[in-house]
Amino acid sequence: MHKKPLSKQIYDARWCYLFVLPCSILTGMFVIYPIGMSWYFSLLDWSGFTKEAKFIGLQNYYEAVNDEFFWDAFIRSFIFMFGTVPVKIVLGFIIAVFLNNQVLKLAPFFRTVIFMPVVTAIAIIGIVMTFVFSPFNGPANKFLMSTNLTSAPIDFLGNPDTVLPTVMGVYVWKWLGITMMYWLAALQTVPQDVYDAAKIDGAEGYRLWIHIILPIVLPFAIVIILVEAVGALNVFPLIETMTAGGPFFSSEVMEIYIFRTAFVTDSGTMPRLGYACAAGVFWGVAVLFITVLQGLWMRRTRRI
Amino acid sequence: MSRYLNFIAEKNQVKYVIITIAFIIFSFFWIYPLLWVLSASFKTDFEIWGGLGLIPDRLVWENFERAWFGANMGRYFFNTLIITVVSVIIVVVTTGMFGYVIGRYSFPGKKILIGILISTIFIPQGYTIIPVFDLLNNLNISKNLIGLTLATAGHTPVIYILLFAGYFSRVPVELEEAAKMDGAGFVRTFISIMLPLTKPVVATVSILQVLHAWNDFLLPVVITLGNPDIRTLSVGVYAFKGEYFVDWSGMAAASVITILPIIVLFLFMQKYFVEGVQGAVKG
């Protein structure tokens, strides 16, 4: 059978085009167009609130790469990623292995509890956590003092040394439920007879874990790492509501930096949308680069 | 079929009890911050900072009154509700249609379309927020709920489309042919034959979008910067903290107003939450 001419093919598929149209328009307006525009804006000297905008080429980029706050935020974003993702992956796996026990009658209840922070609005968690970790009688400090773990209250969010680890801990708490669900899905793909064999206690059981079960779930691990890594770079709501990047910018990750340079005026800086876009584009390209790198790694590992 | 590794042998009661107790203690600490804010919403300010106990002396309902009326959370509640419901409808209809065509038909340009979609998966929201803000301003819909709702629906995760496409592609061809025999056209086949079959996916996508729309922060905080009237709950509580930062109990009540509806929904529809979340790694 010979192929129909293209015009006929297109005409026959007219309903298909009509059906993809609404979603394409929305995605075009709110995803594709903004990506294009942010490249253009990044070349402007523009506050965003007036009509005056001056084309200045790559000057915004030049300024960004010479700003030490920019690089601090850039690096901090990656510290955040490398500090949280491994913890989530390992902790999520351990919990999933336990909760994958059919015998454990309360497993569904534990799953629900661990998943609960995931459905809670992130901004609310950020705000509530500023109370929980308050140095003035906050529950965290109360608990530490009453159990004599510390003698003086710790200013978790007010001290530049403790603020980032605290926010990272809250982040892990908030999203661990998702990691656990990913792992539970992965563990469900292991054949039952492998599990039956792994029941054997002692050395042989552990060997089965390392040589048989882990290789089966490894492809999942790679997808999970990829999803988690990108997720850990998108932490704006949590940090904005918990610390707004403070104290003294010590928890300012990339997204906070962009938001601060684009909108926030109470730190005395002028809003500069053009400059913020340049920082955003730089950041977006860096994230994309990492994603592609991981994607390639994923493909290679899956083929083996 | 579910598969389990029962490495806790049923005979080994001691191990079983120890693991259960360990998880109960762990669960309590895990959930404590949420219980704490719930209990704080019924306490007086003085009592909140008094101790670690969770049971209030008496239920101070005035906290909720202050939050609902004084801090305008009532208005923000309905804003959030409208944005959530309308964006769910938009998202289900548009991604359902898209997924149907992608899952069942081939047509010129399909590969390009899928390629563009996939490439947007990992675009961070922060990357597009400024032009979105500018776009809504230019379209003159940044000062009412229309713009915020559209933008909330527009930042649609590709996963919804993939969920629909995967499901539609598994529907047997015979069903469609039978519909054609009856003289049903493209649209009628979709609405009366196909759509009813995908109820589980509709439920999963709806729940994921509810979760996203209700809890979103970056987009509404930017869009509502100059328009307090169209704030959502999350933004409202954040503004509350800035404006009345000494009213702890009122803020706790506002937080509870924001998070309780979703937690209740989650408890009743857990299955769909889990399916939606797991869909991301299974695909």
Coordinates of C-alpha atoms in Angstrom, one line a residue:
Chain A
M1 CA 0.0 0.0 0.0
H2 CA 1.5 3.4 -0.9
K3 CA 1.5 6.2 1.5
K4 CA -1.2 8.8 1.3
P5 CA 0.0 12.3 0.3
L6 CA 0.8 14.6 3.3
S7 CA -2.1 16.9 2.7
K8 CA -4.5 14.0 2.8
Q9 CA -2.9 12.7 5.9
I10 CA -3.3 16.1 7.6
Y11 CA -6.9 16.4 6.4
D12 CA -7.7 13.0 7.7
A13 CA -6.2 13.9 11.1
R14 CA -8.1 17.2 11.4
W15 CA -9.8 16.0 14.6
C16 CA -6.5 15.1 16.1
Y17 CA -5.2 18.6 15.6
L18 CA -8.3 20.1 17.0
F19 CA -7.9 17.8 20.1
V20 CA -4.3 18.8 20.8
L21 CA -5.1 22.5 20.3
P22 CA -6.4 23.5 23.7
C23 CA -3.6 22.0 25.7
S24 CA -1.0 23.2 23.2
I25 CA -2.3 26.8 23.5
L26 CA -2.1 26.7 27.3
T27 CA 1.4 25.1 27.3
G28 CA 2.5 27.6 24.6
M29 CA 1.3 30.5 26.6
F30 CA 2.5 29.5 30.0
V31 CA 5.6 27.3 29.3
I32 CA 7.0 27.7 25.8
Y33 CA 6.4 31.5 25.4
P34 CA 7.8 32.3 28.8
I35 CA 11.0 30.4 28.1
G36 CA 11.5 32.3 24.9
M37 CA 10.7 35.6 26.5
S38 CA 13.0 35.1 29.5
W39 CA 15.9 34.9 27.0
Y40 CA 14.8 38.1 25.5
F41 CA 14.2 39.9 28.8
S42 CA 17.6 38.8 30.0
L43 CA 19.1 41.1 27.4
L44 CA 17.3 44.2 28.7
D45 CA 18.0 46.7 31.3
W46 CA 14.4 46.8 32.6
S47 CA 12.8 47.1 36.0
G48 CA 9.7 45.3 34.9
F49 CA 7.4 48.0 36.3
T50 CA 7.9 50.7 33.7
K51 CA 7.7 50.6 30.0
E52 CA 11.3 51.8 29.6
A53 CA 13.6 49.0 28.7
K54 CA 17.0 49.3 27.1
F55 CA 18.7 46.6 25.1
I56 CA 22.1 46.0 26.7
G57 CA 23.2 42.7 25.1
L58 CA 24.9 40.3 27.4
Q59 CA 25.7 42.9 30.1
N60 CA 23.3 41.3 32.6
Y61 CA 25.1 38.0 32.3
Y62 CA 28.4 39.7 32.7
E63 CA 27.2 41.3 35.8
A64 CA 25.7 38.0 37.2
V65 CA 28.9 36.0 36.8
N66 CA 30.8 38.7 38.6
D67 CA 28.4 38.9 41.5
E68 CA 29.6 36.9 44.4
F69 CA 26.0 36.6 45.8
F70 CA 25.1 34.9 42.6
W71 CA 27.8 32.3 42.9
D72 CA 27.1 31.8 46.6
A73 CA 23.4 31.1 45.8
F74 CA 24.4 28.9 42.9
I75 CA 26.7 26.7 44.9
R76 CA 24.3 26.7 47.8
S77 CA 21.6 25.2 45.6
F78 CA 23.9 22.3 44.8
I79 CA 24.9 21.9 48.5
F80 CA 21.2 21.6 49.1
M81 CA 20.8 19.0 46.4
F82 CA 23.8 16.9 47.5
G83 CA 22.8 17.2 51.1
T84 CA 19.2 16.1 50.8
V85 CA 18.9 13.7 47.9
P86 CA 21.2 10.9 49.3
V87 CA 19.5 11.1 52.7
K88 CA 16.0 10.8 51.1
I89 CA 17.0 8.0 48.8
V90 CA 18.6 5.9 51.6
L91 CA 16.0 6.7 54.3
G92 CA 13.1 6.2 51.9
F93 CA 14.5 2.9 50.8
I94 CA 14.9 1.6 54.4
I95 CA 11.4 2.7 55.3
A96 CA 9.9 1.2 52.2
V97 CA 11.6 -2.2 52.8
F98 CA 10.1 -2.3 56.3
L99 CA 6.6 -1.2 55.1
N100 CA 6.6 -3.6 52.3
N101 CA 6.1 -6.4 54.9
Q102 CA 2.7 -7.8 54.6
V103 CA 2.9 -9.1 58.1
L104 CA 3.3 -5.7 59.5
K105 CA -0.4 -5.0 60.3
L106 CA 0.1 -1.2 60.8
A107 CA 2.0 -0.7 57.6
P108 CA -0.8 1.2 55.8
F109 CA -1.2 3.5 58.8
F110 CA 2.6 4.2 58.9
R111 CA 2.6 4.9 55.2
T112 CA -0.3 7.4 55.6
V113 CA 1.5 9.2 58.4
I114 CA 4.8 9.4 56.6
F115 CA 3.1 10.7 53.5
M116 CA 1.0 13.3 55.4
P117 CA 3.6 16.2 55.1
V118 CA 3.7 15.7 51.3
V119 CA 0.0 16.8 50.9
T120 CA 0.5 19.8 53.3
A121 CA 0.9 23.2 51.7
I122 CA 4.6 23.9 51.5
A123 CA 4.3 27.5 52.4
I124 CA 2.4 26.6 55.6
I125 CA 5.1 24.1 56.5
G126 CA 7.7 26.8 56.1
I127 CA 5.7 29.2 58.4
V128 CA 4.9 26.6 61.0
M129 CA 8.5 25.5 61.1
T130 CA 9.6 29.0 62.0
F131 CA 7.6 28.5 65.2
V132 CA 8.8 24.9 65.7
F133 CA 12.4 26.0 65.5
S134 CA 12.0 29.3 67.3
P135 CA 14.7 30.0 69.9
F136 CA 12.0 31.5 72.2
N137 CA 10.2 28.5 73.6
G138 CA 9.8 26.8 70.3
P139 CA 8.8 23.1 70.6
A140 CA 12.1 21.8 69.1
N141 CA 14.1 23.7 71.7
K142 CA 11.7 22.8 74.5
F143 CA 12.2 19.2 73.7
L144 CA 16.0 19.4 73.5
M145 CA 16.1 21.3 76.8
S146 CA 13.7 19.1 78.6
T147 CA 15.7 16.0 77.6
N148 CA 18.9 17.8 78.6
L149 CA 20.3 17.4 75.1
T150 CA 21.2 21.1 75.1
S151 CA 21.5 23.6 77.9
A152 CA 20.7 26.7 76.0
P153 CA 18.2 27.2 73.2
I154 CA 19.6 26.9 69.7
D155 CA 18.7 29.6 67.2
F156 CA 18.3 27.1 64.4
L157 CA 17.1 29.6 61.8
G158 CA 18.9 32.7 63.1
N159 CA 22.4 31.3 63.0
P160 CA 24.2 31.2 59.6
D161 CA 25.8 27.8 60.6
T162 CA 22.6 26.0 61.5
V163 CA 20.1 27.5 59.1
L164 CA 20.9 25.5 56.0
P165 CA 21.0 22.1 57.7
T166 CA 17.7 22.9 59.4
V167 CA 16.0 23.9 56.2
M168 CA 17.4 20.8 54.6
G169 CA 16.1 18.6 57.4
V170 CA 12.6 20.1 57.0
Y171 CA 12.8 19.5 53.2
V172 CA 13.6 15.9 53.7
W173 CA 10.8 15.6 56.2
K174 CA 8.3 17.3 53.9
W175 CA 9.0 15.1 50.8
L176 CA 10.3 11.8 52.2
G177 CA 6.8 10.3 51.7
I178 CA 7.1 10.6 47.9
T179 CA 10.5 8.9 47.9
M180 CA 9.0 6.1 50.0
M181 CA 6.2 5.7 47.5
Y182 CA 8.6 5.5 44.6
W183 CA 10.6 2.8 46.4
L184 CA 7.4 0.9 47.3
A185 CA 6.5 0.9 43.6
A186 CA 10.0 -0.4 42.8
L187 CA 9.9 -3.1 45.4
Q188 CA 6.6 -4.4 43.9
T189 CA 8.5 -5.3 40.7
V190 CA 10.7 -7.8 42.4
P191 CA 9.4 -11.4 41.6
Q192 CA 7.8 -13.1 44.6
D193 CA 10.1 -16.2 44.5
V194 CA 13.1 -13.9 44.9
Y195 CA 11.5 -12.5 48.0
D196 CA 10.7 -16.0 49.2
A197 CA 14.3 -16.9 48.8
A198 CA 15.4 -13.7 50.6
K199 CA 13.5 -14.7 53.7
I200 CA 16.4 -16.8 54.7
D201 CA 18.0 -15.1 57.6
G202 CA 21.7 -14.6 58.0
A203 CA 24.5 -14.2 55.5
E204 CA 22.7 -15.9 52.6
G205 CA 19.7 -13.6 52.9
Y206 CA 21.9 -10.5 52.8
R207 CA 23.8 -11.8 49.8
L208 CA 20.5 -12.2 48.0
W209 CA 19.7 -8.6 48.8
I210 CA 22.9 -7.3 47.4
H211 CA 23.2 -9.5 44.3
I212 CA 19.6 -10.0 43.3
I213 CA 17.1 -7.5 44.7
L214 CA 19.3 -4.4 44.4
P215 CA 20.1 -5.0 40.7
I216 CA 16.4 -5.4 40.1
V217 CA 15.5 -2.1 41.7
L218 CA 18.5 -0.2 40.3
P219 CA 16.9 1.1 37.2
F220 CA 14.2 2.6 39.4
A221 CA 16.9 4.1 41.6
I222 CA 18.3 6.0 38.7
V223 CA 14.9 7.5 37.8
I224 CA 14.2 8.3 41.4
I225 CA 17.6 10.1 41.7
L226 CA 16.9 12.1 38.6
V227 CA 13.4 13.2 39.8
E228 CA 14.7 13.9 43.3
A229 CA 17.7 15.9 42.1
V230 CA 15.6 18.2 40.0
G231 CA 13.1 18.5 42.8
A232 CA 15.8 19.6 45.3
L233 CA 16.7 22.5 43.1
N234 CA 13.1 23.8 43.3
V235 CA 12.8 24.8 46.9
F236 CA 11.6 28.4 46.6
P237 CA 8.4 28.2 48.7
L238 CA 10.0 26.4 51.7
I239 CA 13.0 28.7 52.0
E240 CA 11.1 31.9 51.2
T241 CA 8.6 31.2 54.0
M242 CA 11.2 29.8 56.5
T243 CA 14.0 32.3 56.2
A244 CA 13.6 34.3 53.0
G245 CA 17.2 33.5 52.4
G246 CA 18.5 34.9 55.7
P247 CA 20.2 35.4 58.0
F248 CA 22.7 37.5 56.0
F249 CA 21.9 35.6 52.8
S250 CA 23.2 32.4 54.4
S251 CA 20.3 30.3 53.1
E252 CA 19.8 32.1 49.8
V253 CA 19.6 29.5 47.1
M254 CA 19.3 30.4 43.4
E255 CA 15.5 30.8 43.2
I256 CA 15.5 33.1 46.2
Y257 CA 18.3 35.1 44.5
I258 CA 16.2 35.4 41.4
F259 CA 13.1 36.4 43.3
R260 CA 15.0 38.9 45.4
T261 CA 16.6 40.7 42.4
A262 CA 13.3 40.6 40.4
F263 CA 10.7 41.7 42.9
V264 CA 11.7 42.3 46.5
T265 CA 12.3 45.9 47.3
D266 CA 12.5 46.0 51.1
S267 CA 16.1 45.0 51.1
G268 CA 16.8 48.3 49.5
T269 CA 17.5 46.9 46.1
M270 CA 15.7 48.1 43.0
P271 CA 13.6 45.5 41.2
R272 CA 15.4 44.4 38.1
L273 CA 13.5 42.0 36.0
G274 CA 16.0 41.9 33.2
Y275 CA 18.9 41.1 35.4
A276 CA 16.8 38.4 37.3
C277 CA 15.9 36.8 33.9
A278 CA 19.6 36.6 33.0
A279 CA 20.3 34.8 36.3
G280 CA 17.2 32.6 35.7
V281 CA 18.4 31.7 32.2
F282 CA 21.9 30.9 33.4
W283 CA 20.3 28.7 36.2
G284 CA 17.9 27.1 33.8
V285 CA 20.6 26.1 31.4
A286 CA 22.7 24.7 34.3
V287 CA 19.8 22.6 35.5
L288 CA 19.1 21.4 32.0
F289 CA 22.7 20.4 31.6
I290 CA 22.6 18.3 34.7
T291 CA 19.3 16.7 33.6
V292 CA 20.7 15.8 30.3
L293 CA 23.8 14.4 31.9
Q294 CA 21.8 12.3 34.2
G295 CA 19.5 11.2 31.4
L296 CA 22.5 9.9 29.4
W297 CA 23.8 8.1 32.5
M298 CA 20.3 6.6 33.0
R299 CA 20.2 5.3 29.4
R300 CA 23.7 3.8 29.7
T301 CA 22.9 2.0 32.9
R302 CA 19.6 0.8 31.7
R303 CA 21.1 -0.8 28.7
I304 CA 23.5 -2.9 30.8
Chain B
M1 CA -0.7 -8.4 42.0
S2 CA 1.2 -7.3 45.0
R3 CA 4.4 -8.8 46.1
Y4 CA 5.8 -8.7 49.5
L5 CA 8.9 -9.5 51.3
N6 CA 7.9 -10.8 54.7
F7 CA 11.3 -10.8 56.4
I8 CA 9.5 -10.5 59.7
A9 CA 8.5 -14.1 60.2
E10 CA 5.1 -14.5 61.7
K11 CA 6.4 -16.7 64.4
N12 CA 9.0 -14.1 65.5
Q13 CA 6.7 -12.1 67.8
V14 CA 9.5 -10.2 69.6
K15 CA 10.9 -8.8 66.3
Y16 CA 7.4 -7.9 65.2
V17 CA 6.6 -6.1 68.4
I18 CA 9.9 -4.2 68.4
I19 CA 9.5 -3.0 64.8
T20 CA 5.9 -2.0 65.4
I21 CA 6.8 0.0 68.5
A22 CA 9.7 1.7 66.8
F23 CA 7.5 2.7 64.0
I24 CA 4.8 4.0 66.3
I25 CA 7.3 6.3 68.1
F26 CA 8.8 7.4 64.8
S27 CA 5.3 8.2 63.4
F28 CA 4.5 10.3 66.5
F29 CA 7.6 12.4 66.1
W30 CA 7.0 12.6 62.4
I31 CA 3.5 13.9 62.7
Y32 CA 4.1 16.0 65.7
P33 CA 4.6 19.4 63.9
L34 CA 1.2 19.0 62.2
L35 CA -0.5 17.9 65.5
W36 CA 1.3 20.9 67.2
V37 CA -0.2 23.4 64.7
L38 CA -3.6 21.8 65.0
S39 CA -3.5 22.1 68.8
A40 CA -2.0 25.6 68.7
S41 CA -5.0 26.7 66.6
F42 CA -7.2 26.0 69.6
K43 CA -5.0 27.5 72.2
T44 CA -4.3 31.0 73.6
D45 CA -1.0 32.6 72.6
F46 CA 0.1 32.1 76.2
E47 CA -0.6 28.5 76.2
I48 CA 1.1 27.8 72.8
W49 CA 4.5 28.8 74.2
G50 CA 3.7 27.2 77.6
G51 CA 4.5 23.5 77.0
L52 CA 4.8 20.7 74.6
G53 CA 1.4 19.2 75.4
L54 CA -1.1 18.8 72.6
I55 CA -4.4 19.0 74.4
P56 CA -5.7 22.6 74.8
D57 CA -7.2 23.7 78.2
R58 CA -10.3 24.8 76.4
L59 CA -11.1 25.2 72.7
V60 CA -10.5 28.8 71.6
W61 CA -12.7 29.0 68.5
E62 CA -12.1 32.8 68.4
N63 CA -8.8 32.1 66.7
F64 CA -10.6 30.8 63.7
E65 CA -13.0 33.8 63.7
R66 CA -10.0 36.2 63.7
A67 CA -8.3 34.3 60.9
W68 CA -11.4 33.8 58.8
F69 CA -12.8 37.4 59.1
G70 CA -10.0 39.6 60.4
A71 CA -7.2 38.2 58.3
N72 CA -9.5 37.7 55.3
M73 CA -8.8 33.9 55.2
G74 CA -12.5 33.4 54.3
R75 CA -12.0 35.3 51.1
Y76 CA -8.7 33.6 50.3
F77 CA -10.4 30.2 50.9
F78 CA -12.9 30.9 48.2
N79 CA -10.3 32.3 45.8
T80 CA -8.3 29.1 46.3
L81 CA -11.3 26.9 45.9
I82 CA -12.3 28.6 42.6
I83 CA -8.7 28.5 41.2
T84 CA -8.5 24.8 42.2
V85 CA -11.8 23.6 40.8
V86 CA -11.6 25.6 37.5
S87 CA -8.0 24.6 36.9
V88 CA -8.8 20.9 37.5
I89 CA -11.6 21.1 34.9
I90 CA -9.4 22.8 32.4
V91 CA -6.5 20.4 33.0
V92 CA -8.6 17.2 32.8
V93 CA -10.3 18.3 29.6
T94 CA -7.3 19.6 27.8
T95 CA -4.8 16.9 28.8
G96 CA -7.5 14.2 28.4
M97 CA -8.0 15.3 24.8
F98 CA -4.3 15.6 24.2
G99 CA -3.6 12.2 25.7
Y100 CA -6.4 10.5 23.7
V101 CA -5.0 11.6 20.4
I102 CA -1.4 10.9 21.3
G103 CA -2.3 7.5 22.7
R104 CA -4.5 6.2 19.9
Y105 CA -3.7 8.0 16.6
S106 CA -0.7 8.8 14.5
F107 CA -0.6 11.9 12.5
P108 CA 2.0 14.1 10.9
G109 CA 3.8 16.2 13.5
K110 CA 3.0 13.9 16.4
K111 CA 6.6 13.2 17.1
I112 CA 7.6 16.8 17.2
L113 CA 4.7 17.6 19.5
I114 CA 5.8 14.9 21.9
G115 CA 9.4 16.0 21.7
I116 CA 8.5 19.6 22.7
L117 CA 6.4 18.3 25.6
I118 CA 9.1 16.1 26.9
S119 CA 11.7 18.8 26.7
T120 CA 9.6 21.0 29.1
I121 CA 9.4 18.4 31.9
F122 CA 12.2 19.7 33.9
I123 CA 11.7 23.4 33.3
P124 CA 11.7 24.9 36.9
Q125 CA 8.8 27.2 37.6
G126 CA 11.1 29.9 38.7
Y127 CA 12.5 30.0 35.2
T128 CA 9.2 31.0 33.6
I129 CA 7.6 33.1 36.3
I130 CA 8.7 36.5 35.2
P131 CA 7.4 36.3 31.6
V132 CA 4.2 34.7 32.9
F133 CA 3.7 37.7 35.2
D134 CA 4.4 40.0 32.3
L135 CA 2.1 38.1 29.9
L136 CA -0.9 38.3 32.4
N137 CA -0.2 42.0 32.7
N138 CA -0.3 42.5 29.0
L139 CA -3.5 40.5 28.6
N140 CA -5.0 42.6 31.4
I141 CA -5.9 39.5 33.4
S142 CA -3.4 39.8 36.2
K143 CA -5.7 41.6 38.6
N144 CA -8.5 39.0 38.7
L145 CA -8.7 35.3 39.3
I146 CA -8.9 34.5 35.5
G147 CA -5.2 35.0 35.0
L148 CA -4.1 33.2 38.1
T149 CA -6.4 30.2 37.2
L150 CA -5.2 30.0 33.6
A151 CA -1.6 30.2 34.7
T152 CA -2.2 27.5 37.3
A153 CA -3.7 25.3 34.7
G154 CA -1.2 26.2 32.1
H155 CA 1.8 24.9 33.9
T156 CA 0.6 21.4 33.4
P157 CA 2.9 18.6 34.2
V158 CA 3.5 16.4 31.2
I159 CA 2.9 13.4 33.4
Y160 CA -0.9 14.0 33.2
I161 CA -0.7 13.7 29.4
L162 CA 1.4 10.5 29.7
L163 CA -1.0 9.0 32.2
F164 CA -4.0 9.6 29.8
A165 CA -2.0 8.5 26.7
G166 CA -0.9 5.3 28.4
Y167 CA -4.4 4.5 29.5
F168 CA -6.1 5.3 26.2
S169 CA -3.6 3.3 24.2
R170 CA -4.6 0.1 26.1
V171 CA -8.4 0.4 25.2
P172 CA -9.2 -2.4 22.7
V173 CA -9.7 -1.2 19.1
E174 CA -13.0 -3.2 18.9
L175 CA -14.8 -0.7 21.1
E176 CA -13.9 2.1 18.8
E177 CA -14.9 0.1 15.7
A178 CA -18.2 -0.7 17.2
A179 CA -18.8 2.9 17.9
K180 CA -18.0 3.8 14.3
M181 CA -20.4 1.2 13.0
D182 CA -23.1 2.9 15.1
G183 CA -22.2 6.1 13.2
A184 CA -20.5 7.9 16.1
G185 CA -18.1 10.5 15.0
F186 CA -14.7 11.4 16.4
V187 CA -16.0 13.6 19.2
R188 CA -18.9 11.4 20.2
T189 CA -16.7 8.3 20.3
F190 CA -14.4 10.2 22.7
I191 CA -17.1 11.6 24.9
S192 CA -19.5 8.6 25.1
I193 CA -17.1 5.6 24.7
M194 CA -13.6 6.6 25.7
L195 CA -13.9 9.2 28.5
P196 CA -16.1 7.0 30.7
L197 CA -13.5 4.3 30.5
T198 CA -10.8 6.5 32.0
K199 CA -12.4 7.4 35.3
P200 CA -9.4 6.1 37.3
V201 CA -7.0 8.4 35.3
V202 CA -9.4 11.3 35.6
A203 CA -9.5 10.8 39.3
T204 CA -5.7 10.5 39.6
V205 CA -5.1 13.6 37.4
S206 CA -7.7 15.6 39.3
I207 CA -6.2 14.8 42.6
L208 CA -2.7 15.6 41.5
Q209 CA -3.9 18.9 40.1
V210 CA -5.9 19.7 43.3
L211 CA -2.8 19.1 45.2
H212 CA -0.8 21.4 42.9
A213 CA -3.3 24.2 42.6
W214 CA -4.2 24.3 46.3
N215 CA -0.6 24.3 47.6
D216 CA 1.1 26.3 44.9
F217 CA 3.1 29.3 46.2
L218 CA 5.5 30.9 43.8
L219 CA 3.0 31.7 41.1
P220 CA 0.3 33.2 43.3
V221 CA 2.7 35.1 45.5
V222 CA 4.1 36.8 42.4
I223 CA 0.8 37.4 40.6
T224 CA -0.9 38.8 43.8
L225 CA 2.0 41.0 44.8
G226 CA -0.1 44.1 44.1
N227 CA -3.5 42.6 44.5
P228 CA -4.3 41.3 48.0
D229 CA -7.9 40.6 46.9
I230 CA -7.0 37.6 44.8
R231 CA -4.5 36.0 47.2
T232 CA -4.7 32.3 47.8
L233 CA -4.6 30.6 51.2
S234 CA -0.8 30.0 51.2
V235 CA -0.1 33.5 50.2
G236 CA -2.6 34.7 52.7
V237 CA -1.0 33.0 55.6
Y238 CA 2.4 34.2 54.5
A239 CA 1.1 37.8 54.4
F240 CA -0.6 37.2 57.8
K241 CA 2.8 36.4 59.2
G242 CA 4.2 39.7 57.9
E243 CA 1.2 41.8 59.1
Y244 CA 0.2 40.4 62.4
F245 CA 3.3 38.6 63.4
V246 CA 2.4 38.5 67.1
D247 CA -0.9 36.7 66.6
W248 CA 0.5 33.1 66.8
S249 CA -2.8 31.4 67.5
G250 CA -4.6 33.3 64.7
M251 CA -1.8 32.2 62.4
A252 CA -2.1 28.6 63.5
A253 CA -5.8 28.8 62.8
A254 CA -5.2 30.2 59.4
S255 CA -2.7 27.4 58.7
V256 CA -5.2 24.8 59.7
I257 CA -7.9 26.3 57.4
T258 CA -5.3 26.0 54.6
I259 CA -4.1 22.4 55.2
L260 CA -7.1 20.6 56.6
P261 CA -9.2 20.3 53.4
I262 CA -6.3 18.7 51.6
I263 CA -5.5 16.3 54.4
V264 CA -9.1 15.2 54.6
L265 CA -9.2 14.7 50.9
F266 CA -6.0 12.7 51.0
L267 CA -7.3 10.4 53.8
F268 CA -10.4 9.6 51.7
M269 CA -8.7 9.3 48.3
Q270 CA -5.3 7.9 49.2
K271 CA -5.3 5.3 46.5
Y272 CA -5.4 8.0 43.8
F273 CA -2.7 10.1 45.4
V274 CA -0.4 7.1 45.5
E275 CA -1.1 6.0 42.0
G276 CA -0.4 9.5 40.7
V277 CA 2.8 9.8 42.6
Q278 CA 4.0 6.4 41.6
G279 CA 3.1 7.0 37.9
A280 CA 6.1 9.2 37.7
V281 CA 8.7 6.4 38.2
K282 CA 6.7 3.6 36.7
G283 CA 6.5 5.2 33.2

